[in-house]
Coordinates of C-alpha atoms and ligand atoms in Angstrom, one line a residue:
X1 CA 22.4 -92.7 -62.0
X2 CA 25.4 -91.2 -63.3
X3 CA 28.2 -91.2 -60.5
X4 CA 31.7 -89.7 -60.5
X5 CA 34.5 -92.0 -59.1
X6 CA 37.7 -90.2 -57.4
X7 CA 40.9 -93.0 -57.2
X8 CA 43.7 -91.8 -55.3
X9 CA 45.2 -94.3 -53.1
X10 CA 48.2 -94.9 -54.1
X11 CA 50.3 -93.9 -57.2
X12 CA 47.6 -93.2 -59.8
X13 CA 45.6 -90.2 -59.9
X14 CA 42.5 -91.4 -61.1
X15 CA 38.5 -90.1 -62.1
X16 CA 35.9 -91.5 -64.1
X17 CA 32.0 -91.1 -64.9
X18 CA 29.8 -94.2 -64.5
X19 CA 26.1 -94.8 -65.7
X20 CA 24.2 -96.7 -64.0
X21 CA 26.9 -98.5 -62.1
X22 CA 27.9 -100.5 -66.0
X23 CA 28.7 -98.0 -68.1
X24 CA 32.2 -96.3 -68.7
X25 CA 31.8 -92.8 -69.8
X26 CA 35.3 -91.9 -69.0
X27 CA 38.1 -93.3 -67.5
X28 CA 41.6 -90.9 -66.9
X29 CA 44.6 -91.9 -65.2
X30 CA 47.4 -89.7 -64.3
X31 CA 50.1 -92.3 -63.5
X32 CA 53.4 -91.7 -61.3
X33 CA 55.6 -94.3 -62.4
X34 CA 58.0 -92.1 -63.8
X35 CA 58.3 -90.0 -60.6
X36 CA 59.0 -93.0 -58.5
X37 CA 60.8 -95.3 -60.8
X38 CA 64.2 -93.6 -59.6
X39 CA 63.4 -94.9 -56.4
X40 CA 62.4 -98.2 -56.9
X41 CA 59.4 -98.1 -55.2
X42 CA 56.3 -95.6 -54.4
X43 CA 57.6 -93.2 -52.2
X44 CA 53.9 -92.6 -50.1
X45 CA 55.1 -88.1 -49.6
X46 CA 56.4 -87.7 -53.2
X47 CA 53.0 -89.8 -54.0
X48 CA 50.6 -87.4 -52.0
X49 CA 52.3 -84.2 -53.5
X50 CA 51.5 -85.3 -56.7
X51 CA 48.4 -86.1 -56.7
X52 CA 47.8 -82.4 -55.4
X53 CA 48.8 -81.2 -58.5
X54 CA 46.7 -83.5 -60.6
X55 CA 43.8 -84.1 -59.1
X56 CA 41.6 -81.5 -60.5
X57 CA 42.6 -81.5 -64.0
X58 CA 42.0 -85.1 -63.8
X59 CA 38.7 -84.7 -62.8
X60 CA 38.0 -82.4 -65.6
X61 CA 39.5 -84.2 -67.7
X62 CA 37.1 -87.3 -66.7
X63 CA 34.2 -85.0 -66.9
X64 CA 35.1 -83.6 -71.0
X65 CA 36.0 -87.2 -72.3
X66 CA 31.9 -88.1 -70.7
X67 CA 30.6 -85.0 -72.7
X68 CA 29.3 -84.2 -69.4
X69 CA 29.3 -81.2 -67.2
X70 CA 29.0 -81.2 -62.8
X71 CA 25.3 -80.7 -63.3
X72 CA 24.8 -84.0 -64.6
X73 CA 26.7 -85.7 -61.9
X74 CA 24.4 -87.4 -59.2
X75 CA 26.7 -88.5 -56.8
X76 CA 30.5 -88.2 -55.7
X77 CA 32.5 -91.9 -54.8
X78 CA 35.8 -91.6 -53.2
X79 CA 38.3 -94.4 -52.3
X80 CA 38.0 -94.5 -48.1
X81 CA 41.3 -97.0 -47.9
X82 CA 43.0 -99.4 -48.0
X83 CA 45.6 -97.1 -48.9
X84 CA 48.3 -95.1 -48.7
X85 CA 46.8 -91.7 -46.0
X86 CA 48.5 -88.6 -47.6
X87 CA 47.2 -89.9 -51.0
X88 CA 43.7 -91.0 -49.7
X89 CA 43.7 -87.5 -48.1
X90 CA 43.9 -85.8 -51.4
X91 CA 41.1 -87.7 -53.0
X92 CA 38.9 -87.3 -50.5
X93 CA 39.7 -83.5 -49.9
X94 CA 38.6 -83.1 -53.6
X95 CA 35.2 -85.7 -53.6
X96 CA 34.3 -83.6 -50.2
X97 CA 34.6 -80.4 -51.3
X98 CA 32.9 -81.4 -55.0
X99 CA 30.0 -82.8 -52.8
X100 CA 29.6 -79.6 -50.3
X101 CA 30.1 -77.1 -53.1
X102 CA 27.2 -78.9 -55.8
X103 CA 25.4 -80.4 -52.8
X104 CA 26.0 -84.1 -54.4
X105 CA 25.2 -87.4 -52.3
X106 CA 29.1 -88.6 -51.5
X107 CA 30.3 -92.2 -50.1
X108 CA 33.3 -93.7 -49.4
X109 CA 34.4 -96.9 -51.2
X110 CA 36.6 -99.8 -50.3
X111 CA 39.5 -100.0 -52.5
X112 CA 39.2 -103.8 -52.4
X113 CA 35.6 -104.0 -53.3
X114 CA 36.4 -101.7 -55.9
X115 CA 38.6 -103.7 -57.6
X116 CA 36.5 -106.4 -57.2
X117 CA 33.3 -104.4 -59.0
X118 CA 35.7 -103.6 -61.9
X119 CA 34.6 -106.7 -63.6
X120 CA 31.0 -105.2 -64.4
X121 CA 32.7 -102.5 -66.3
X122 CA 33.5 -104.7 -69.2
X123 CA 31.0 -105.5 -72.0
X124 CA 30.6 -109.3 -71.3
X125 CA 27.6 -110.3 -69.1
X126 CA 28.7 -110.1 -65.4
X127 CA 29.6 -113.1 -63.3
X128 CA 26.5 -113.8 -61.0
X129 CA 26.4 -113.8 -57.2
X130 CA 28.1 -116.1 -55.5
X131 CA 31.7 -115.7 -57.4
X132 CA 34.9 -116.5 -56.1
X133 CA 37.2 -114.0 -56.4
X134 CA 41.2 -113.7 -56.2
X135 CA 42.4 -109.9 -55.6
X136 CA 46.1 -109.9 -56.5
X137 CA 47.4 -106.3 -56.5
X138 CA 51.2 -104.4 -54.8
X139 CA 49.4 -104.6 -51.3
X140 CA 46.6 -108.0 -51.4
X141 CA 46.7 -111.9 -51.8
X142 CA 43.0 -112.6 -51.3
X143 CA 40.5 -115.1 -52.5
X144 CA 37.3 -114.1 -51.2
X145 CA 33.9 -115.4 -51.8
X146 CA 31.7 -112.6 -52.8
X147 CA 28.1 -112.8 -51.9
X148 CA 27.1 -109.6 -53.2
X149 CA 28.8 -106.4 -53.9
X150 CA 29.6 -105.7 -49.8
X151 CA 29.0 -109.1 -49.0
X152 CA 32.3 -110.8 -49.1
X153 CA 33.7 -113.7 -47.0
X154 CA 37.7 -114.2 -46.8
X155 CA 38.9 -118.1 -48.4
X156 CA 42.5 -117.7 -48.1
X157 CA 44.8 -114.5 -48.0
X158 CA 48.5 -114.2 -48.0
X159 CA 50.4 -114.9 -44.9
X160 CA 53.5 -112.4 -45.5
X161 CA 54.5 -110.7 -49.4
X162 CA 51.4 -110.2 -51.8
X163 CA 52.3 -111.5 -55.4
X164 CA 52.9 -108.1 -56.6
X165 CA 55.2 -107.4 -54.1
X166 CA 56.9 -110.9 -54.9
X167 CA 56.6 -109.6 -58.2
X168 CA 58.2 -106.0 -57.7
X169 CA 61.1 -107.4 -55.2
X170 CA 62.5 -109.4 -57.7
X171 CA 62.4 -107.1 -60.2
X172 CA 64.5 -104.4 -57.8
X173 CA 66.9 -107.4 -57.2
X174 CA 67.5 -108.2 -60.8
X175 CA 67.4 -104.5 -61.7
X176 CA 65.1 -104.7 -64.5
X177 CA 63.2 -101.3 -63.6
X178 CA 60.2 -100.1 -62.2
X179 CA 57.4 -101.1 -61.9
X180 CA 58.2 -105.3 -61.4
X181 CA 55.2 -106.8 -62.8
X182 CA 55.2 -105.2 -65.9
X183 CA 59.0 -105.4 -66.3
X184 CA 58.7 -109.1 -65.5
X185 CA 55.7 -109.7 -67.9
X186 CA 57.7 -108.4 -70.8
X187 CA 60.5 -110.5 -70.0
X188 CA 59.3 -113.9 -69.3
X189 CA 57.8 -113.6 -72.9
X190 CA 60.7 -115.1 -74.6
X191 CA 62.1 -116.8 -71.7
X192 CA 61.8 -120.5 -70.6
X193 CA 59.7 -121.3 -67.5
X194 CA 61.4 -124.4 -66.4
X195 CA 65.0 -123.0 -66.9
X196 CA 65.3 -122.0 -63.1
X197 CA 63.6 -124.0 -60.1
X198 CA 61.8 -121.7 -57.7
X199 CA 59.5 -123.3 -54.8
X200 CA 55.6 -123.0 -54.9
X201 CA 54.3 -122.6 -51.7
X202 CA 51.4 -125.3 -52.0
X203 CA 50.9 -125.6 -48.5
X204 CA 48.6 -123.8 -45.8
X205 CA 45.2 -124.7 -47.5
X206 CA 43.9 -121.3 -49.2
X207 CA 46.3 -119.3 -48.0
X208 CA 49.6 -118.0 -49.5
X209 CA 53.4 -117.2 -48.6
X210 CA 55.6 -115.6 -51.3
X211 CA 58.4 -114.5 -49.0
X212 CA 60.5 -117.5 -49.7
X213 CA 60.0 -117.3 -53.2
X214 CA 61.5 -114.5 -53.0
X215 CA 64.5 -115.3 -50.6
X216 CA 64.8 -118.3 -52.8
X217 CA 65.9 -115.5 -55.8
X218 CA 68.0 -113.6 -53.5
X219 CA 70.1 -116.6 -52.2
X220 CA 70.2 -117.6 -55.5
X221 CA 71.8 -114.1 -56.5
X222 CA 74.0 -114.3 -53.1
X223 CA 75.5 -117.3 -53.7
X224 CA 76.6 -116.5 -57.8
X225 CA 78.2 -113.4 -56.5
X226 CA 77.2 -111.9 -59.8
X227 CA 73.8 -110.4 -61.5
X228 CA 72.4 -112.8 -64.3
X229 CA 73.3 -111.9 -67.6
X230 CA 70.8 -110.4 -70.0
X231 CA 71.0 -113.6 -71.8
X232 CA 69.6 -115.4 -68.5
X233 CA 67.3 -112.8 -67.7
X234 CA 64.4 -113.7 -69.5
X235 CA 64.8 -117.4 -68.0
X236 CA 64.8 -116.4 -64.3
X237 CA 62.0 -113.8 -65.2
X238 CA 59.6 -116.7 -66.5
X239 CA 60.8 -119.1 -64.1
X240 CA 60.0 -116.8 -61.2
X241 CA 56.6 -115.9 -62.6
X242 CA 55.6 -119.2 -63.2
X243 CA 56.2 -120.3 -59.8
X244 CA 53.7 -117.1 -58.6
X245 CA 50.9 -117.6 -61.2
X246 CA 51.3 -121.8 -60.4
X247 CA 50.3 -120.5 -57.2
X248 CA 47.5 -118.0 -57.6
X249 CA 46.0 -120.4 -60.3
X250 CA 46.0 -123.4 -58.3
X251 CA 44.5 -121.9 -54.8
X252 CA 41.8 -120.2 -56.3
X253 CA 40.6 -123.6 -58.5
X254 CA 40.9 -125.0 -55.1
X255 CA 38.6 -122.9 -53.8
X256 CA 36.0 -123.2 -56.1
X257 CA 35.8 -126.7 -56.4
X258 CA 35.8 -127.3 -52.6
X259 CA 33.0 -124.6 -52.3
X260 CA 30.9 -125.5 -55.5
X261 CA 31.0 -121.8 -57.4
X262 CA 32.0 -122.3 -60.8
X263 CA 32.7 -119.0 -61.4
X264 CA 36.1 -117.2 -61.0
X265 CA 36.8 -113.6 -61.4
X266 CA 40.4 -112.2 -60.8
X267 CA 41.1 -108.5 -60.5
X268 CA 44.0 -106.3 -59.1
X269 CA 46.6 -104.9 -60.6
X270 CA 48.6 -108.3 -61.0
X271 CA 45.8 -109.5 -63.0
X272 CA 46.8 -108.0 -65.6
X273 CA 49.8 -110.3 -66.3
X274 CA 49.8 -112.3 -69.2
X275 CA 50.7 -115.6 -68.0
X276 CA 48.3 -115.4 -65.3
X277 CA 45.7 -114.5 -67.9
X278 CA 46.5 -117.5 -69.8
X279 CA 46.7 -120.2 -67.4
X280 CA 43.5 -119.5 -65.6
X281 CA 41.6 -119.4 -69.1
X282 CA 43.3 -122.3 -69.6
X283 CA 42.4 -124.1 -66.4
X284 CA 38.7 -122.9 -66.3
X285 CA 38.1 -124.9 -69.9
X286 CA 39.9 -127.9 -68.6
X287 CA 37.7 -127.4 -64.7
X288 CA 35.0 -126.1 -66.5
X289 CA 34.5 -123.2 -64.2
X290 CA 33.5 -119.2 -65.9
X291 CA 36.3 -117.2 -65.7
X292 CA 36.3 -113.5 -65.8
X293 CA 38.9 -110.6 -65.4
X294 CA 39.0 -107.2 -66.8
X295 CA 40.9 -105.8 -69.3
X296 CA 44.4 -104.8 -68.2
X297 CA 43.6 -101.1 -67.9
X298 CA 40.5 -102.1 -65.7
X299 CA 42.9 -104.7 -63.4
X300 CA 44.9 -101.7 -62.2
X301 CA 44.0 -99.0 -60.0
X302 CA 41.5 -96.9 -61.6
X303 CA 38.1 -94.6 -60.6
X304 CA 35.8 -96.4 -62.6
X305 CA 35.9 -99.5 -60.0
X306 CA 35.1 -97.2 -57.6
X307 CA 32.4 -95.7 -58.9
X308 CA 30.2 -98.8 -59.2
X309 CA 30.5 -99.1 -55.8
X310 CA 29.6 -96.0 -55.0
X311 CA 26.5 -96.1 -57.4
X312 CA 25.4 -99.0 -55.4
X313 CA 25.8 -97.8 -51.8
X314 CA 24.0 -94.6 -53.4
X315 CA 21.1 -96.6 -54.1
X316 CA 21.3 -98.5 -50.9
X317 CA 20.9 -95.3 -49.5
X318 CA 24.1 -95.0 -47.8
X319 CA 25.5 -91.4 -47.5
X320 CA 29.0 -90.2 -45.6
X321 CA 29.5 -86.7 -44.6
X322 CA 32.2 -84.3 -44.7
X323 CA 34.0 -86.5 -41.7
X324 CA 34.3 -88.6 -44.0
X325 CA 37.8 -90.0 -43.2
X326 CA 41.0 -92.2 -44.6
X327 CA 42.0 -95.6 -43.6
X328 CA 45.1 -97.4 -44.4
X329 CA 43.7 -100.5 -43.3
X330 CA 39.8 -101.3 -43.7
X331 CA 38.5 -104.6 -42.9
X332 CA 35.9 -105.6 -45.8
X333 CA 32.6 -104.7 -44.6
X334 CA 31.6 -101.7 -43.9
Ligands
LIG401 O1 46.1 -102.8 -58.1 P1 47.3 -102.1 -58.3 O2 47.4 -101.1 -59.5 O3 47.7 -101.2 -57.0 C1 47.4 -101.8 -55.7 O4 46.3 -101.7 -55.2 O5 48.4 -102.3 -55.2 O6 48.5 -103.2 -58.3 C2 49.8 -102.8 -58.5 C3 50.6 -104.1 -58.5 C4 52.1 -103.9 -58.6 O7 52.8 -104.7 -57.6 C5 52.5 -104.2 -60.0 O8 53.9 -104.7 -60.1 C6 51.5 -105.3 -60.3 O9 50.3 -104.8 -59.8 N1 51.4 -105.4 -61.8 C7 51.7 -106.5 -62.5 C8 51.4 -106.3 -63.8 N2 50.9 -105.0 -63.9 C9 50.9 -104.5 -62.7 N3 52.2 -107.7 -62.0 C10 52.4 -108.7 -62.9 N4 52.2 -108.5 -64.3 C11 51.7 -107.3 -64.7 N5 51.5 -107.2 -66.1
LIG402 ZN1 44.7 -101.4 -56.2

């Protein structure tokens, strides 16, 4: 089956062609981090006007780069929510009217899920059911244990900040730019992870807290009275991000030794970070677990994730109509 996938839920404009629910035939991404970077921060009606305006040549952009015209498509998959609703709205307004105008099958996809299913886009041989997996992205802390590709049970979530958040704060408190995590990453490459102590919160079984890491960096800041030089910089950037991935590494090990699934896949946008990469690859040998994530481009919001989804709801037989609504929050199953 050869499915379209529409991404719009937050800052990215995003479609892409998948066949047979493995395959990447395309994959565009029309990001606004240049438009919000002023502000610090995603600003959700800036967000939703802009994905008016690129919505459609993104589309047909994703539909030239997979050789393919709309009379190959099969079926239309849309991200429901979690999200942000003006930008949801836009993505769906386009999946709906693709779907009523070519008569195509259309469903709505959990973001979350989504991410989750990124990880059979890559070449590699997919994880096999049952997986742990941590989604760590601007809005989620989870570790779930995923059953199947609806079929997910929550480990351990975060009780206040995700880790991008913790990840983005800082960043806007050291004024390093926009957006943190990838700002951060850069830094901490040539900085020294033990230069600055930050706390690791340990406790509260699977779960997580990173709101006093981050009160930890802005007391810290308080209490010099001065920003950190650009000589210290790098040092407080991989001192800071060492005490998240410690974190994120640690908890989701936990959670698959205590529930006896070897196999780890991470996903989200946060997964993308280098360190994290690296010390979970590094654990896994040492644990002896399979560990998985996509490729960086794959970790961060994007339409092919969605459309594996929506290839398999197809299949299941699921179909949504043209009520077919947004929600900002969506509890996982469906
Ligand atoms: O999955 P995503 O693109 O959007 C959401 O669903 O939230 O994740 C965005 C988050 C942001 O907080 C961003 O700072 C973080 O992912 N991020 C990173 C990196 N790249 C993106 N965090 C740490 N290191 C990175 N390289
Ligand atoms: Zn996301």
């Amino acid at each position: 089956m050869i499915v379209l996938g529409i991404e719009s839920s937050c800052d990215e404009t995003a479609a892409a062609v998948v066949r047979d629910g493995r395959m990447l035939l395309s994959n565009v991404i029309a990001s606004q981090v240049d438009v919000h970077a002023r502000y610090g921060g995603v600003v959700p009606e800036i967000a939703s006007r802009k994905h008016i305006e690129a919505i459609a040549p993104v589309i047909l952009q994703a539909l030239v780069d997979a050789g393919l015209t709309l009379d190959e498509i099969e079926g239309v998959a849309v991200t429901r929510g979690p999200g942000l609703i003006g930008s949801l709205l836009v993505g769906l307004s386009a999946a709906k009217a693709l779907s009523y105008v070519r008569g195509l099958p259309l469903v709505g996809v959990n973001h979350l899920e989504g991410h989750v299913a990124a990880i059979f886009l890559t070449d590699s041989p997919p994880p096999a059911f049952p997986f742990i997996a941590l989604v760590v992205s601007g809005g989620h802390t989870t570790i779930y244990m995923v059953e199947d590709f609806h079929r997910f049970g929550i480990l351990g979530q975060t009780r206040d900040d995700a880790a991008g958040e913790a990840f983005d704060k800082a960043a806007k408190l050291l004024e390093i730019g926009y957006p943190g995590g990838v700002m951060i990453d850069r830094l901490a490459e040539q900085g020294n992870r033990t230069a600055f102590a930050f706390p690791r919160a340990m406790r509260d079984g699977l779960d997580f807290s990173f709101s006093g890491l981050k009160t930890s960096l802005l007391m810290r800041l308080r209490k010099r009275g001065a920003p950190f030089s650009p000589e210290e910089l790098p040092d407080v950037a991989a001192s800071y991000q060492e005490a998240i991935v410690e974190v994120l590494v640690d908890k989701t090990l936990r959670a698959a030794v205590e529930h006896s699934v070897p196999r780890i896949v991470i996903c989200g946008g946060v997964a993308a970070n280098t360190r994290l990469r690296e010390r979970f690859r590094e654990e896994a040998v040492r644990f002896d677990i399979d560990f998985f994530v996509p490729p960086p481009i794959l970790c961060t919001d994007n339409a092919g994730m969605i459309a594996v989804v929506g290839e398999h709801l197809l299949n299941e037989g699921c179909r949504d109509g043209l009520d077919l609504n947004a929600v900002s929050r969506w509890p996982l199953s469906r």
